[in-house]
mmCIF file of C-alpha atoms and ligand atoms in Angstrom:
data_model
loop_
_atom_site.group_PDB
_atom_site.id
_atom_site.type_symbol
_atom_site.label_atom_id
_atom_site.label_comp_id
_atom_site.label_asym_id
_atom_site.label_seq_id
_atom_site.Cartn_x
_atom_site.Cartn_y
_atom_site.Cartn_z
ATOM 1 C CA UNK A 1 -51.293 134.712 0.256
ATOM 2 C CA UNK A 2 -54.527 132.265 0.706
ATOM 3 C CA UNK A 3 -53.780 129.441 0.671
ATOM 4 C CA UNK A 4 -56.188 126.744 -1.289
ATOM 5 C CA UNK A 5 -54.376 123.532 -1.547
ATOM 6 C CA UNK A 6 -52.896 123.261 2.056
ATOM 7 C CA UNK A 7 -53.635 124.267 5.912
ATOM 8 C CA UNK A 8 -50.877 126.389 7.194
ATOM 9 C CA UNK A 9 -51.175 127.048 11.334
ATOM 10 C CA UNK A 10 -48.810 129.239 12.348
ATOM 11 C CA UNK A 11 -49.348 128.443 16.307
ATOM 12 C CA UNK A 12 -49.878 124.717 16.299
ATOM 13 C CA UNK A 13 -47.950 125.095 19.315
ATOM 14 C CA UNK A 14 -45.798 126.762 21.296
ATOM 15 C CA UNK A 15 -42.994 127.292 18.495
ATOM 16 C CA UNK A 16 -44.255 124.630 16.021
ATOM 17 C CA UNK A 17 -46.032 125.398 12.966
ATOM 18 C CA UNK A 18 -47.352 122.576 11.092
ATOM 19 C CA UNK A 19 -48.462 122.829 7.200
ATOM 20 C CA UNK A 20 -51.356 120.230 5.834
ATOM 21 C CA UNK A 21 -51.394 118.954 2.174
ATOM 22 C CA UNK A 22 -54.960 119.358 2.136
ATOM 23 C CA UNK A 23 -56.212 117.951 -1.416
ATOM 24 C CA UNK A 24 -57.400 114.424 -0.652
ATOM 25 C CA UNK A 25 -59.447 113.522 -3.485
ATOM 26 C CA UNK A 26 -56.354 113.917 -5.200
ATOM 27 C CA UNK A 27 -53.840 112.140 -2.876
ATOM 28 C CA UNK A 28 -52.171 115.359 -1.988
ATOM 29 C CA UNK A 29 -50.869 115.390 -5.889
ATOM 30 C CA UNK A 30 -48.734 117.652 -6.065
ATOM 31 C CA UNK A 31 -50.060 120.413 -8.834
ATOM 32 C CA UNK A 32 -48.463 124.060 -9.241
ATOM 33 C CA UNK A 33 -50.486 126.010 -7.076
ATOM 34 C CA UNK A 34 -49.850 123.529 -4.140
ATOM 35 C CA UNK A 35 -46.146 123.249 -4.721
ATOM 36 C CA UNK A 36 -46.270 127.268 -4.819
ATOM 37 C CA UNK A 37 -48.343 127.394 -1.478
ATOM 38 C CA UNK A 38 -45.928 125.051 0.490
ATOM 39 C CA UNK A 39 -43.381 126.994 -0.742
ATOM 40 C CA UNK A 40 -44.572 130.033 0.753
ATOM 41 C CA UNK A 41 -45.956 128.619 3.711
ATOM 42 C CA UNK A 42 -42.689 127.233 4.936
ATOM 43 C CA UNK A 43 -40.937 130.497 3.757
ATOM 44 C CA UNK A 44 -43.158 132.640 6.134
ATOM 45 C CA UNK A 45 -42.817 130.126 8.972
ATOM 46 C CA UNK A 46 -39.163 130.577 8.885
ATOM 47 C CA UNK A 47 -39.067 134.108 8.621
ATOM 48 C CA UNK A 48 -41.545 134.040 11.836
ATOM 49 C CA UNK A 49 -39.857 134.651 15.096
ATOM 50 C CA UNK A 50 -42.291 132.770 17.223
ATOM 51 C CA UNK A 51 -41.837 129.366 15.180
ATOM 52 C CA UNK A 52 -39.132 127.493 16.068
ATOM 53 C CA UNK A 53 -39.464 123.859 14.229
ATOM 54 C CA UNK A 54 -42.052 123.260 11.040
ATOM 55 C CA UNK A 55 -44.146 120.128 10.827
ATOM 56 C CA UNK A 56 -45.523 118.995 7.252
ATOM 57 C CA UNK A 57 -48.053 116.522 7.117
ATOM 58 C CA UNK A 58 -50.535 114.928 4.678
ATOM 59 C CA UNK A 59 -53.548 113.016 5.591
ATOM 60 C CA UNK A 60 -54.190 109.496 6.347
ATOM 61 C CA UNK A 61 -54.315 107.916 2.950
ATOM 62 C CA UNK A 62 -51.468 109.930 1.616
ATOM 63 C CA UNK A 63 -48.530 112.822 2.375
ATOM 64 C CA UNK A 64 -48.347 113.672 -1.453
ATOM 65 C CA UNK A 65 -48.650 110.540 -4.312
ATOM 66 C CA UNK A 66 -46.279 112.605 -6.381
ATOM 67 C CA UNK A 67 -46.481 115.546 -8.708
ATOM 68 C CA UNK A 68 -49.922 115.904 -10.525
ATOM 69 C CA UNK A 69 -49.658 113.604 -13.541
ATOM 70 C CA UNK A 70 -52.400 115.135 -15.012
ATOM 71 C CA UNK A 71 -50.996 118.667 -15.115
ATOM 72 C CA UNK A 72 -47.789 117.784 -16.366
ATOM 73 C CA UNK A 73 -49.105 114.833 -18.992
ATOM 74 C CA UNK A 74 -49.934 117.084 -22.071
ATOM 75 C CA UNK A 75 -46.361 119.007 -21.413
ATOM 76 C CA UNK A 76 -43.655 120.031 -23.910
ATOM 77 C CA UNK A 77 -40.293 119.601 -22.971
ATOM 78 C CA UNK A 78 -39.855 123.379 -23.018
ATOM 79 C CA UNK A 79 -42.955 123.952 -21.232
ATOM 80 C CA UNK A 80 -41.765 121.862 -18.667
ATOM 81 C CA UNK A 81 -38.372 123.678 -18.565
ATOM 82 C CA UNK A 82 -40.122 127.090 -18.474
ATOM 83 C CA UNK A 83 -42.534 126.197 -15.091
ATOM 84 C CA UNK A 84 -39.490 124.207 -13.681
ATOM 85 C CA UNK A 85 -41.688 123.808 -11.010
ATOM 86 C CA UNK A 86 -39.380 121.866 -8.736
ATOM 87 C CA UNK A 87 -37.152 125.224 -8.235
ATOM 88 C CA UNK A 88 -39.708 125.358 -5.318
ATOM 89 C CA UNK A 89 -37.722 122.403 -3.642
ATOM 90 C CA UNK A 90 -34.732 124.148 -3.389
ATOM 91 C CA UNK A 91 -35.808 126.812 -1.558
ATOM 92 C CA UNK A 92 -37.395 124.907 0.553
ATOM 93 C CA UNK A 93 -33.826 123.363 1.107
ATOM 94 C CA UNK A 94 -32.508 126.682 2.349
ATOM 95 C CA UNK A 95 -34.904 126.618 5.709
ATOM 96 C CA UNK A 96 -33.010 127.445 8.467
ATOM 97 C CA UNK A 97 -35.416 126.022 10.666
ATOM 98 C CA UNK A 98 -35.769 122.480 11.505
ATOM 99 C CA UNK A 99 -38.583 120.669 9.269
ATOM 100 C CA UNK A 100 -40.180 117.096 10.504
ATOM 101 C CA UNK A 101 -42.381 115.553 7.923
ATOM 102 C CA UNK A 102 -45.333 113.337 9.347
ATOM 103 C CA UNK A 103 -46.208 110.836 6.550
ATOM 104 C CA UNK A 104 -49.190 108.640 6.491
ATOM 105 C CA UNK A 105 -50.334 106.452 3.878
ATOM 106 C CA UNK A 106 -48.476 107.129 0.416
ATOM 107 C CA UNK A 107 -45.620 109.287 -0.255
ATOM 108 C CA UNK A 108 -44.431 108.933 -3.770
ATOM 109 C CA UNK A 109 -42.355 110.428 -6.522
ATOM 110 C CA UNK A 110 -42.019 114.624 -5.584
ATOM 111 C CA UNK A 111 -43.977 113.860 -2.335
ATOM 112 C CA UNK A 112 -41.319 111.640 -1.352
ATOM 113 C CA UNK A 113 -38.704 114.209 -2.268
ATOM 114 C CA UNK A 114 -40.016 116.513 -0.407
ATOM 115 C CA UNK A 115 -40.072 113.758 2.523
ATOM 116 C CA UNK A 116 -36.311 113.223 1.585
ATOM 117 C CA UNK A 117 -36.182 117.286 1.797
ATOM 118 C CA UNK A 118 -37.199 117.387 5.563
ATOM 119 C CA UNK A 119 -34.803 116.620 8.000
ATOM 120 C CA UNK A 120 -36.498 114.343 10.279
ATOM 121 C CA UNK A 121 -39.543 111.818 9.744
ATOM 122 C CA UNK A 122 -41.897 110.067 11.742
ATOM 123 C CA UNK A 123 -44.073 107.282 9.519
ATOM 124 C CA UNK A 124 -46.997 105.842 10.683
ATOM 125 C CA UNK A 125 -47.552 102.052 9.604
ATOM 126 C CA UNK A 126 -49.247 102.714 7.073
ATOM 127 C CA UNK A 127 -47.005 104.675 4.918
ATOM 128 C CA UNK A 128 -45.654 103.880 1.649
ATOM 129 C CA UNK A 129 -42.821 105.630 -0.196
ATOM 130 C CA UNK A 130 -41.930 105.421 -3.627
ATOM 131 C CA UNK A 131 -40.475 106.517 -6.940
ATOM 132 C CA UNK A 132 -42.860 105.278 -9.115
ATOM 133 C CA UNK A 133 -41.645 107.737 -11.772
ATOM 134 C CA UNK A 134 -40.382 105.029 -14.350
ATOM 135 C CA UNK A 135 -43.854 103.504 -14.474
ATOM 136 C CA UNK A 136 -45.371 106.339 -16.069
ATOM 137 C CA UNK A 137 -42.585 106.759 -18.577
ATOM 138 C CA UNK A 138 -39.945 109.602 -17.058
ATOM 139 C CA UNK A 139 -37.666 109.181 -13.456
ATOM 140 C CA UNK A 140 -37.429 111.597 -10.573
ATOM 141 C CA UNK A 141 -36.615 114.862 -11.150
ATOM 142 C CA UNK A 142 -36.561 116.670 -8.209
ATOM 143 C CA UNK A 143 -33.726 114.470 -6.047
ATOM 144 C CA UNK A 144 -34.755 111.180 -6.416
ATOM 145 C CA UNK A 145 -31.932 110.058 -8.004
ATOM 146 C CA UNK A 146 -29.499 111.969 -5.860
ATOM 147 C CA UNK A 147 -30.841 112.047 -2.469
ATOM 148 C CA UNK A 148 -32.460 108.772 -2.548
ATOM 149 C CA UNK A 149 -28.581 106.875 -2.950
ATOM 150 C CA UNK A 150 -27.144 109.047 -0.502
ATOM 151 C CA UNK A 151 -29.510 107.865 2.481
ATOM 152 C CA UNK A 152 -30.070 103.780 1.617
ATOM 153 C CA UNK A 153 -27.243 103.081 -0.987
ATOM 154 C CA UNK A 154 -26.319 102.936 -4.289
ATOM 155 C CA UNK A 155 -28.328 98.851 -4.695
ATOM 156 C CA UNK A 156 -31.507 99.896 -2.851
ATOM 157 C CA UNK A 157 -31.934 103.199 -4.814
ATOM 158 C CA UNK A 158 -31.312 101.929 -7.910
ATOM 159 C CA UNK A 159 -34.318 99.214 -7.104
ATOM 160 C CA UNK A 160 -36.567 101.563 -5.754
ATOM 161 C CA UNK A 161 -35.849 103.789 -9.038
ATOM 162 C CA UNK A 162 -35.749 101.586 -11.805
ATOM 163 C CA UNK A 163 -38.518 99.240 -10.669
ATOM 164 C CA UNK A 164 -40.789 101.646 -9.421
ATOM 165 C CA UNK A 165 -41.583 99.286 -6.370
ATOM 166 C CA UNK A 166 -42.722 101.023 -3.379
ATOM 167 C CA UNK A 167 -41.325 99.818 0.078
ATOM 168 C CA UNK A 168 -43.523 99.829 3.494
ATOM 169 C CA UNK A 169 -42.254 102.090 6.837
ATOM 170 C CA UNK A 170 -40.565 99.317 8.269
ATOM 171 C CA UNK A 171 -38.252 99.222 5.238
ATOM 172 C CA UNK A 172 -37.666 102.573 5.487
ATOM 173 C CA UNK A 173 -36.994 102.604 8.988
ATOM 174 C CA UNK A 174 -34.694 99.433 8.642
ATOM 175 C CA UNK A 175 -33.349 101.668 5.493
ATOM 176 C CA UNK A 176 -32.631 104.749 6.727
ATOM 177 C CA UNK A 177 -35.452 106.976 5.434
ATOM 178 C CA UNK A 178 -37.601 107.439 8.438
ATOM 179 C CA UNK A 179 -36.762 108.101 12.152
ATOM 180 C CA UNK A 180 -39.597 106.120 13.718
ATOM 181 C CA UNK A 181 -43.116 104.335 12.561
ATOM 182 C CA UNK A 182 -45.550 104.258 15.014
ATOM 183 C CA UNK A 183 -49.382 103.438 14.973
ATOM 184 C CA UNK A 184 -51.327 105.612 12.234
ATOM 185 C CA UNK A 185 -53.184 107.702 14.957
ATOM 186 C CA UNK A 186 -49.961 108.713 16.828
ATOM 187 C CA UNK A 187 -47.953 109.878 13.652
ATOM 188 C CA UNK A 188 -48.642 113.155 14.274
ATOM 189 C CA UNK A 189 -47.824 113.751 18.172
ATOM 190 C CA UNK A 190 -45.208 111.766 17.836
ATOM 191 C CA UNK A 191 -43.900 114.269 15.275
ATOM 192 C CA UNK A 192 -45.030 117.422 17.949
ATOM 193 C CA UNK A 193 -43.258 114.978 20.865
ATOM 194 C CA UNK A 194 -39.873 115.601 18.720
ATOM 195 C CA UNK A 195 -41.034 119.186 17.629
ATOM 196 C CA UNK A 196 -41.257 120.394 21.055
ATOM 197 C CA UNK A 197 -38.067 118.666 22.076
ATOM 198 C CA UNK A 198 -36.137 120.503 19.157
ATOM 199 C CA UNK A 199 -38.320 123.984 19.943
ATOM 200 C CA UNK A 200 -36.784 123.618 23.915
ATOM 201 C CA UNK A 201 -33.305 123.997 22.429
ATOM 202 C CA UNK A 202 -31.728 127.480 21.566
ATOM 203 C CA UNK A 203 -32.913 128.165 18.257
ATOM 204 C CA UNK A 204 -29.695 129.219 17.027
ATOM 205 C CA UNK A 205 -27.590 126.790 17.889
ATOM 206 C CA UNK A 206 -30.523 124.271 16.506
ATOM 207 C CA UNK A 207 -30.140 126.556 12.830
ATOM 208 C CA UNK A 208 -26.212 126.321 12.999
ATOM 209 C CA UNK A 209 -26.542 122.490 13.938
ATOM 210 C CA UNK A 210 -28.721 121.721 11.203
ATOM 211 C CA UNK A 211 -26.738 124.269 8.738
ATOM 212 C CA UNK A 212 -23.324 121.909 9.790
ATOM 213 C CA UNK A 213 -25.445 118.751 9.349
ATOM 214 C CA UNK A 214 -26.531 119.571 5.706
ATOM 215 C CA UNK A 215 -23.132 120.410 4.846
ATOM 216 C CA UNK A 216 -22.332 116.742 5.341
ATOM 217 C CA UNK A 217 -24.188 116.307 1.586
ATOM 218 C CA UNK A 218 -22.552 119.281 0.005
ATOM 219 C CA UNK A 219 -19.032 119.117 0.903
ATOM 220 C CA UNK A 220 -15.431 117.478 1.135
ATOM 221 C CA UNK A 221 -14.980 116.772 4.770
ATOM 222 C CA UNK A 222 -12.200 118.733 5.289
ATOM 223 C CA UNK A 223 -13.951 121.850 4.363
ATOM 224 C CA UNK A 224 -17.275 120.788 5.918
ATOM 225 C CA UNK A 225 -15.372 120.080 9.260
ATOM 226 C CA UNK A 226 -13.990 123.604 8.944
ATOM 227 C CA UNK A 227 -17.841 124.838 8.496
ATOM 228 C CA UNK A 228 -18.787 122.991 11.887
ATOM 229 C CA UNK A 229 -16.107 124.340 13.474
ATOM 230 C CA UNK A 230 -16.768 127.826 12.896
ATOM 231 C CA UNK A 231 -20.461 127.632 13.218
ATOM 232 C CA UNK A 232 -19.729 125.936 16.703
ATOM 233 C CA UNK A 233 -17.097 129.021 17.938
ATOM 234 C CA UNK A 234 -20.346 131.416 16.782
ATOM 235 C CA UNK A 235 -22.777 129.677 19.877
ATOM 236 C CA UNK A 236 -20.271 131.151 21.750
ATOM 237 C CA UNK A 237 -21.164 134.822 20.978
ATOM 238 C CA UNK A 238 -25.030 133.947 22.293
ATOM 239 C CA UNK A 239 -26.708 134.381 25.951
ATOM 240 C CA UNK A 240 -27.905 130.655 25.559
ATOM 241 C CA UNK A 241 -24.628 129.386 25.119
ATOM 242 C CA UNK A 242 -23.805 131.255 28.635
ATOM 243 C CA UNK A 243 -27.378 130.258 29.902
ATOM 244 C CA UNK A 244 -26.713 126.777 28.928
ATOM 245 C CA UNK A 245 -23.706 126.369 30.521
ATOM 246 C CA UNK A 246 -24.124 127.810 33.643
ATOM 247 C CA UNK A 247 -27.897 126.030 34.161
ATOM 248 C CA UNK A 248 -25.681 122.936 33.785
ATOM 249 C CA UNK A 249 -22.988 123.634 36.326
ATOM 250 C CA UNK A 250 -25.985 124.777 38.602
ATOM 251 C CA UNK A 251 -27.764 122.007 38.212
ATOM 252 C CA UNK A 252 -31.375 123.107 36.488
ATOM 253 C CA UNK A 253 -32.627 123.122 33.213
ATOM 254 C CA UNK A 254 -32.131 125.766 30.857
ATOM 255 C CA UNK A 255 -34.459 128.000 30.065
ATOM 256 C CA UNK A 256 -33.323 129.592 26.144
ATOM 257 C CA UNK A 257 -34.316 132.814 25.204
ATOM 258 C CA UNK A 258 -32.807 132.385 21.693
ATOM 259 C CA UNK A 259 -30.443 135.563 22.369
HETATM 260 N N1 DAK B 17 -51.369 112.966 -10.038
HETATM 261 C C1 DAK B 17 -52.656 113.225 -10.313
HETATM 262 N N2 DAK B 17 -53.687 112.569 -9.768
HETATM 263 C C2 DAK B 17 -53.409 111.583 -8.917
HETATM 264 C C3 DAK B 17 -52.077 111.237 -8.575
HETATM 265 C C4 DAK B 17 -51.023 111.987 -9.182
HETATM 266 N N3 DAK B 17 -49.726 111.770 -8.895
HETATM 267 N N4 DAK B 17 -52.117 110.200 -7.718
HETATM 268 C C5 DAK B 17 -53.418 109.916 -7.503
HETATM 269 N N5 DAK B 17 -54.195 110.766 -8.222
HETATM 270 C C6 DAK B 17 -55.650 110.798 -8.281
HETATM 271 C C7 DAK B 17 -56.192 109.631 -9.098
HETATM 272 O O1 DAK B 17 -56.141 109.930 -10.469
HETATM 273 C C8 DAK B 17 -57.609 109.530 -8.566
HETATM 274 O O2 DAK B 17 -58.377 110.568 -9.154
HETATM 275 P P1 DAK B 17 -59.837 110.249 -9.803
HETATM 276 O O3 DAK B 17 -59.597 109.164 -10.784
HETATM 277 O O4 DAK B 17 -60.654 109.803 -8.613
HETATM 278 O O5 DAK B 17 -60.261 111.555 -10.384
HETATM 279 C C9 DAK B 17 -57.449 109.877 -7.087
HETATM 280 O O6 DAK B 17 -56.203 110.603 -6.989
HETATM 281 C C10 DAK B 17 -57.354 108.649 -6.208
HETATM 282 O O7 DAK B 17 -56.335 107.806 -6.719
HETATM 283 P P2 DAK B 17 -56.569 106.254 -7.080
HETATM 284 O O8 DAK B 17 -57.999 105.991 -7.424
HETATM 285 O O9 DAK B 17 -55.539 105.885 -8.087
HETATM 286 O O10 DAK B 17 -56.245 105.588 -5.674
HETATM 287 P P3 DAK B 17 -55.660 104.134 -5.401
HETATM 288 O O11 DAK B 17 -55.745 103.949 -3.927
HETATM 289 O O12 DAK B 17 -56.330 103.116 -6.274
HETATM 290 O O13 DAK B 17 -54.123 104.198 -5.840
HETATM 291 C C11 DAK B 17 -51.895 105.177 -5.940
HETATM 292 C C12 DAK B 17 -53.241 105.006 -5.157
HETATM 293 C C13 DAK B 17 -51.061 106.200 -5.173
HETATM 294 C C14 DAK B 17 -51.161 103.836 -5.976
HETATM 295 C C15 DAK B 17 -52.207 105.651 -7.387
HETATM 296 O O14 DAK B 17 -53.059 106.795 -7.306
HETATM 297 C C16 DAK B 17 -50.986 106.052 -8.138
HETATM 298 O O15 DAK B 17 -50.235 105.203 -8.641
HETATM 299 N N6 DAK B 17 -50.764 107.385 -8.275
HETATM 300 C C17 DAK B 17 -49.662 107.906 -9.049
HETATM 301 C C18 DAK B 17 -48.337 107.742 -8.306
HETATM 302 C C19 DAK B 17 -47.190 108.262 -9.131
HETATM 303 O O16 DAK B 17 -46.898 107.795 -10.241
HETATM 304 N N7 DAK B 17 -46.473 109.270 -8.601
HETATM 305 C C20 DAK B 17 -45.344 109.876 -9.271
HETATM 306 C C21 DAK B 17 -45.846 111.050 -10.093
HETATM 307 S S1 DAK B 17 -44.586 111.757 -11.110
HETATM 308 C C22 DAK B 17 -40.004 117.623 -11.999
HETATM 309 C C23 DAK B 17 -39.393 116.880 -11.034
HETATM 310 C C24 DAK B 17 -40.085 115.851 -10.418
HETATM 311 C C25 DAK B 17 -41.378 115.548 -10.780
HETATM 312 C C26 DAK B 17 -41.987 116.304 -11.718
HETATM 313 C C27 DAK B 17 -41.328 117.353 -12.350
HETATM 314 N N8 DAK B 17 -39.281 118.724 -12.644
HETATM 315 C C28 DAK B 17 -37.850 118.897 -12.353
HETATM 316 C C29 DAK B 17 -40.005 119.753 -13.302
HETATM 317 C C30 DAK B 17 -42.086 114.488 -10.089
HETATM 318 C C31 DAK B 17 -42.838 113.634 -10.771
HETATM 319 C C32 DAK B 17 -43.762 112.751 -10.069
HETATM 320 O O17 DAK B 17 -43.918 112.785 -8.868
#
């Protein structure tokens, strides 16, 4: 597939692929054929052996100001129902591999569900996220409403929802919904400085860890625990759980294979 709305590099670095929103006039809005592309792009980088962790990233003035208002505004009901465009998002929840968004400047509405979708995110100080849905006359459709309470609260969501009101990185730091903010022109290696990190790791017990994480949102805790449990006596099949170990008792780092 060519891709015309984003950048994907699949050897960004060693292990790391990062994808680019790459419609700036627009704000990164989020139209079809974008949503279809990062779909795609992501789905490809986790079916790649050689990538280990997946980076998305906008530009400076935004990561995504939502899906493309001016696509959807003429929109039946039905029409809407028969694109459902945001199915998209839920593959993109079934990546096994690790995703770190890197958000500058504005992330709002389904750009910052799809922030919400990653699993790790590094702002710089100038980002803004948002649900600014209600403004234009609807309310998030694609897990604002549902993802949003889980991370900062039931109070917080419901102002960031019902007011439309966006909040700066420090807020979302302080609330939950970003890892780190650092200057503008470090967002990105600081994203590649975890990336790497993560990519060092054996990759399977990084996709089992991050499997056992999600089911945190999913399940009862009983049965989630269960999950974790399993998913941990599985590492114990793999030649990095043996590597790991023994590097340890001898005193060196371990060098994964991902075996
Ligand atoms: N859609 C389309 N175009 C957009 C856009 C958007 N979301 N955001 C910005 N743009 C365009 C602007 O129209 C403008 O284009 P031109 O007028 O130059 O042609 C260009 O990007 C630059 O924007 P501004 O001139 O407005 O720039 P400012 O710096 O003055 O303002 C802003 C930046 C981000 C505050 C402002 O652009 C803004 O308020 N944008 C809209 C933010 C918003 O409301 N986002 C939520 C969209 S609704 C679904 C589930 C979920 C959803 C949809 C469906 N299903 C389950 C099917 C999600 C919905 C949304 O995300």
């Amino acid at each position: 597939m060519e891709y015309k709305f984003i950048i994907a590099n699949f050897q960004y670095d060693k292990h790391i692929g990062l994808i680019q929103l790459n419609r700036p006039k627009e704000l990164n809005a989020l139209n079809l054929e974008l949503m279809l592309e990062i779909k795609d792009a992501i789905k490809r980088m986790d079916d790649d052996e050689n990538i280990r962790v997946i980076i998305i990233t906008g530009n400076r003035k935004a990561f995504a100001a939502g899906a493309d208002i001016k696509q959807m505004a003429g929109k039946s009901a039905i029409d809407m129902l028969k694109i459902d465009q945001f199915t998209t998002w839920d593959q993109i929840r079934k990546t096994k591999k690790p995703l770190i968004a890197s958000v500058s400047g504005f992330a709002l509405g389904g750009g910052h569900e799809l922030v919400m979708l990653c699993d790790m995110v590094i702002a710089s100080d100038t980002a803004k996220f948002g649900q600014p849905e209600i403004k234009i006359g609807v309310m998030p459709g694609a897990g604002g409403t549902q993802r949003l309470p889980r991370a900062v609260g039931k109070v917080r969501a419901m102002e960031m929802v019902l007011t439309g009101d966006f909040i700066d990185a420090k807020t979302a730091e302080s609330w939950g919904l970003v890892n780190k903010v650092v200057p503008e022109e470090l967002c990105l290696s600081e994203a590649l400085k975890m990336a790497r990190k993560i990519a060092e790791m054996s990759p399977i017990a990084v996709q089992l860890a991050k499997e056992s994480v999600l089911k945190a949102f999913d399940q009862p805790l009983q049965e989630a625990l269960y999950f974790e449990r399993k998913n941990f006596y599985i590492l114990f099949s793999t030649e990095d759980q043996k590597e790991g170990m023994k590097a340890f008792v001898e005193k060196r780092k371990a060098n994964f294979t991902g075996d």
